[in-house]
Coordinates of C-alpha atoms in Angstrom, one line a residue:
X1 CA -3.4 -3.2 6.5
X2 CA -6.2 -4.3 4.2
X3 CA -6.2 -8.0 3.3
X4 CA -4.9 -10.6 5.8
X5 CA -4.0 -13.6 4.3
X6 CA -2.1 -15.6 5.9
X7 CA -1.1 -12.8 8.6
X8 CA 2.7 -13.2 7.6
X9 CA 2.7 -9.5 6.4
X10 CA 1.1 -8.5 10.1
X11 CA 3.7 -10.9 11.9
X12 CA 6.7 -9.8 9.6
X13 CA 6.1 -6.0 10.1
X14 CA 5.4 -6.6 13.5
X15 CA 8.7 -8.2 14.0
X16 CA 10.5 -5.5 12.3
X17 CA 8.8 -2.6 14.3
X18 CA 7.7 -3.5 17.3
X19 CA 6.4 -0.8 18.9
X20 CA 4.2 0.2 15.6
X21 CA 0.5 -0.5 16.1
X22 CA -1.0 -2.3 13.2
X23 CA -4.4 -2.5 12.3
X24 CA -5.3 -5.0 10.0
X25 CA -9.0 -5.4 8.2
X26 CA -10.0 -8.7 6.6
X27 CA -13.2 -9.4 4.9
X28 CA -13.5 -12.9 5.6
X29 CA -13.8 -14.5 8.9
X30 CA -12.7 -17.9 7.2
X31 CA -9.4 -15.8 6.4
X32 CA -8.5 -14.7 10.1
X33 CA -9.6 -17.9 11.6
X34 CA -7.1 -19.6 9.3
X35 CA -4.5 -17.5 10.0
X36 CA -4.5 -17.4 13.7
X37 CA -5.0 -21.5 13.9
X38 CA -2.8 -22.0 11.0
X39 CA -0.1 -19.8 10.7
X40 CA -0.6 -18.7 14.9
X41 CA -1.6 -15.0 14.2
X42 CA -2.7 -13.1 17.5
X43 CA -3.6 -10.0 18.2
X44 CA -2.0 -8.2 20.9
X45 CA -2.9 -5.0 23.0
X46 CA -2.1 -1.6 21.3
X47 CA 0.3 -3.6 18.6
X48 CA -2.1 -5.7 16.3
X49 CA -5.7 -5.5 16.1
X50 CA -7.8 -8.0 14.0
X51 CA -11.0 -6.3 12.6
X52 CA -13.6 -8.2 10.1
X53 CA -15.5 -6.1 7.4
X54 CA -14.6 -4.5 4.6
X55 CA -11.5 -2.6 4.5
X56 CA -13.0 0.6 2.6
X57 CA -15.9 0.9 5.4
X58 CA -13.2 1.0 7.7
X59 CA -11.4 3.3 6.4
X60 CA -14.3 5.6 5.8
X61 CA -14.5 5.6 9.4
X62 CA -10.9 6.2 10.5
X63 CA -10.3 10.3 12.1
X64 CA -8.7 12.5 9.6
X65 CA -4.9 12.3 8.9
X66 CA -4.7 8.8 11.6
X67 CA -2.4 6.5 9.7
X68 CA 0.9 6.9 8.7
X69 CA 0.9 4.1 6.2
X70 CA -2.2 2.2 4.9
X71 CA -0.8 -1.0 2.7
X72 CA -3.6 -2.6 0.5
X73 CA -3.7 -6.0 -1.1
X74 CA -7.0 -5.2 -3.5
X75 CA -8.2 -5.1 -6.9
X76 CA -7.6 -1.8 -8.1
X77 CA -10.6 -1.4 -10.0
X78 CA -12.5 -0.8 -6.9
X79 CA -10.8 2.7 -5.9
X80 CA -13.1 4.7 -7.4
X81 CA -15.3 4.8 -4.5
X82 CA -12.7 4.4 -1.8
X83 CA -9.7 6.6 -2.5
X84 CA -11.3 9.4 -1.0
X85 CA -11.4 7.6 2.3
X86 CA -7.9 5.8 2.0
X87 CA -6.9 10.2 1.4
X88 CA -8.7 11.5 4.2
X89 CA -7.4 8.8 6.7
X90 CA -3.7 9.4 6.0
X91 CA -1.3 12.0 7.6
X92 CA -0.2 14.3 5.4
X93 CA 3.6 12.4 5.3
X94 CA 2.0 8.9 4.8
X95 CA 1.6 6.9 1.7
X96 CA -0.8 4.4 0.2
X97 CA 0.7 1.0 -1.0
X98 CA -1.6 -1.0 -2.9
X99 CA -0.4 -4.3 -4.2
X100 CA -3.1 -4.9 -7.2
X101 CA -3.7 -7.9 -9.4
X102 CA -4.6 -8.1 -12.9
X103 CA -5.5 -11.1 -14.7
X104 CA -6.4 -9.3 -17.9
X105 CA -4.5 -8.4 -20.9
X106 CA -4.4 -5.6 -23.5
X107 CA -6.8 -2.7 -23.4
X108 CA -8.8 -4.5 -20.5
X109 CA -5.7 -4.4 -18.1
X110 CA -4.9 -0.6 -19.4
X111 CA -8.6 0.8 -18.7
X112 CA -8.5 -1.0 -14.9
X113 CA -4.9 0.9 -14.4
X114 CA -6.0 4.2 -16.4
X115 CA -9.3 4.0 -14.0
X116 CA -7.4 2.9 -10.9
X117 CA -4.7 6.1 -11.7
X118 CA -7.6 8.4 -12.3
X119 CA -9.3 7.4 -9.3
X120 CA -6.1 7.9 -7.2
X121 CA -5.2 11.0 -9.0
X122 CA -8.5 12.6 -7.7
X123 CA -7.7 12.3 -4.7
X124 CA -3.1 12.2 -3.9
X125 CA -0.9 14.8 -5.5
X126 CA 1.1 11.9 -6.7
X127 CA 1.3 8.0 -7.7
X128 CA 4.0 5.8 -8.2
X129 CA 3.6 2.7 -10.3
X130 CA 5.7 -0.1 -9.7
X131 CA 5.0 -3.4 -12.4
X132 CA 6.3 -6.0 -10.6
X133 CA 6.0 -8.9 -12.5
X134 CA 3.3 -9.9 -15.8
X135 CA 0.0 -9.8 -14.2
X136 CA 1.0 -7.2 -10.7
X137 CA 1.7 -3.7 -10.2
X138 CA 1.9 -1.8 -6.9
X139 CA 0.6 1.5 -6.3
X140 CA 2.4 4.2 -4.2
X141 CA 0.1 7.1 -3.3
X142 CA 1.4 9.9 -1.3
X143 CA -0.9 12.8 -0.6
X144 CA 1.8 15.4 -1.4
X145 CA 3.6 16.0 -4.6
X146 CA 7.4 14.7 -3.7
X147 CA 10.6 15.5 -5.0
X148 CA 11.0 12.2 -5.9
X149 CA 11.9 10.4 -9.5
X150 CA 12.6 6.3 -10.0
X151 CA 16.1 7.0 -8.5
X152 CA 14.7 9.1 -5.7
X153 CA 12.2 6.2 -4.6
X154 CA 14.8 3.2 -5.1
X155 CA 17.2 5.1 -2.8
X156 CA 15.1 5.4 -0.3
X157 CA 13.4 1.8 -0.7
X158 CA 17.0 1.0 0.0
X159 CA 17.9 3.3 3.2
X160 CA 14.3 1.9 4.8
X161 CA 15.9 -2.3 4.1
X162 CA 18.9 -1.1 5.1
X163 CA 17.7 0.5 8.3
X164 CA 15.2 -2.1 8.7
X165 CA 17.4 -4.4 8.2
X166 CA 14.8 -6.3 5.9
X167 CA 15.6 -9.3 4.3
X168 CA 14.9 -8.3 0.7
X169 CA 16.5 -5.8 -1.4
X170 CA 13.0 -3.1 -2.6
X171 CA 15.9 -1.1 -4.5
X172 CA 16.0 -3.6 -6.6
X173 CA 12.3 -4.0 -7.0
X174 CA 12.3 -0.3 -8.2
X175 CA 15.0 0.0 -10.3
X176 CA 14.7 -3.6 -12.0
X177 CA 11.0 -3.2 -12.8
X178 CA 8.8 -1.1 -14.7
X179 CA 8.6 2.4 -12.7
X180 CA 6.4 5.2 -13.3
X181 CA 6.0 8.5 -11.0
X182 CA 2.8 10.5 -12.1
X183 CA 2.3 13.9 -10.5
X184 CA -1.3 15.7 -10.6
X185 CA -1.2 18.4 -13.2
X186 CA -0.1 21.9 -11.2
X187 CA 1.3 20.6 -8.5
X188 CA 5.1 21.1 -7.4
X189 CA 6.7 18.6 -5.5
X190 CA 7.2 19.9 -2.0
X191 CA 10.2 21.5 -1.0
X192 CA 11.1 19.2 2.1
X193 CA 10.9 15.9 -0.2

């Protein structure tokens, strides 16, 4: 997980999947000092490690195909240099979540998303773009081409709540919203998707 915050993303997925191990990178040390005194984060052996530096220099240093799941909390406009790493350190089954936040408007906002697509293009057979509300969108990259369309992916956002037994609906995130699926030119989506 890269971003910390508050930690209630690392305490909430923790709660939900227990025996997952979570990594989560921070660049702040103000930031995990606040969320351990303030909102009691702690890490805990082989479930939740606390690491401070920046989260691409982490990644660039995670073994090949290690995570299963790498979710983001970054300004988009800074893949360009890093989606090679947040590639390399996935399985081939995992996916990329970035949740990515745009303050600007008009043809500003469409070259940070046209370069933060290209970027992730480059690199993952295929993105999913998710607006979720004026100023956010959320990235899905998977590093094989899927099967999958906007029904495909709300489906299965709902089987995981369901299953998780998550207290929010992410069906309803995907079919209610904006959602793209982009697909790197030539590639077919795999036949297990």
């Amino acid at each position: 997980m890269i971003g910390l915050g508050g930690g209630t993303l690392c305490r909430h997925w923790r709660a939900l999947l227990p025996l997952c191990a979570i990594d989560a990178v921070e660049i702040n040390s103000l930031v995990i000092a606040a969320a351990q005194r303030q909102f009691g984060l702690r890490p805990t052996q082989g479930r939740l490690a606390l690491f401070c530096e920046d989260g691409s220099a982490f990644v660039a240093r995670a073994p090949a195909g290690f995570y299963r799941l790498i979710l983001c909390d970054l300004d988009a406009g800074t893949l360009d240099g890093s989606a090679q790493h947040f590639r390399s350190a996935l399985a081939l089954d995992g996916a990329l979540v970035i949740n990515s936040f745009f303050e600007e408007k008009g043809p500003r906002r469409l070259l940070l998303l046209g370069r933060a697509l290209h970027a992730l293009l480059a690199n993952f057979e295929e993105v999913h773009i998710v607006r979720t509300g004026p100023h956010n969108s959320m990235f899905i990259a998977l590093p094989r081409a899927s099967a999958l369309d906007r029904e495909g992916v709300s489906e299965r956002a709902g089987e995981l709540c369901r299953r998780l037994r998550l207290p929010f609906d992410l069906c309803a995130d995907v079919i209610n919203n904006e959602t793209y699926a982009i697909r790197r030119p030539g590639k077919v989506p795999a036949a297990d998707s």
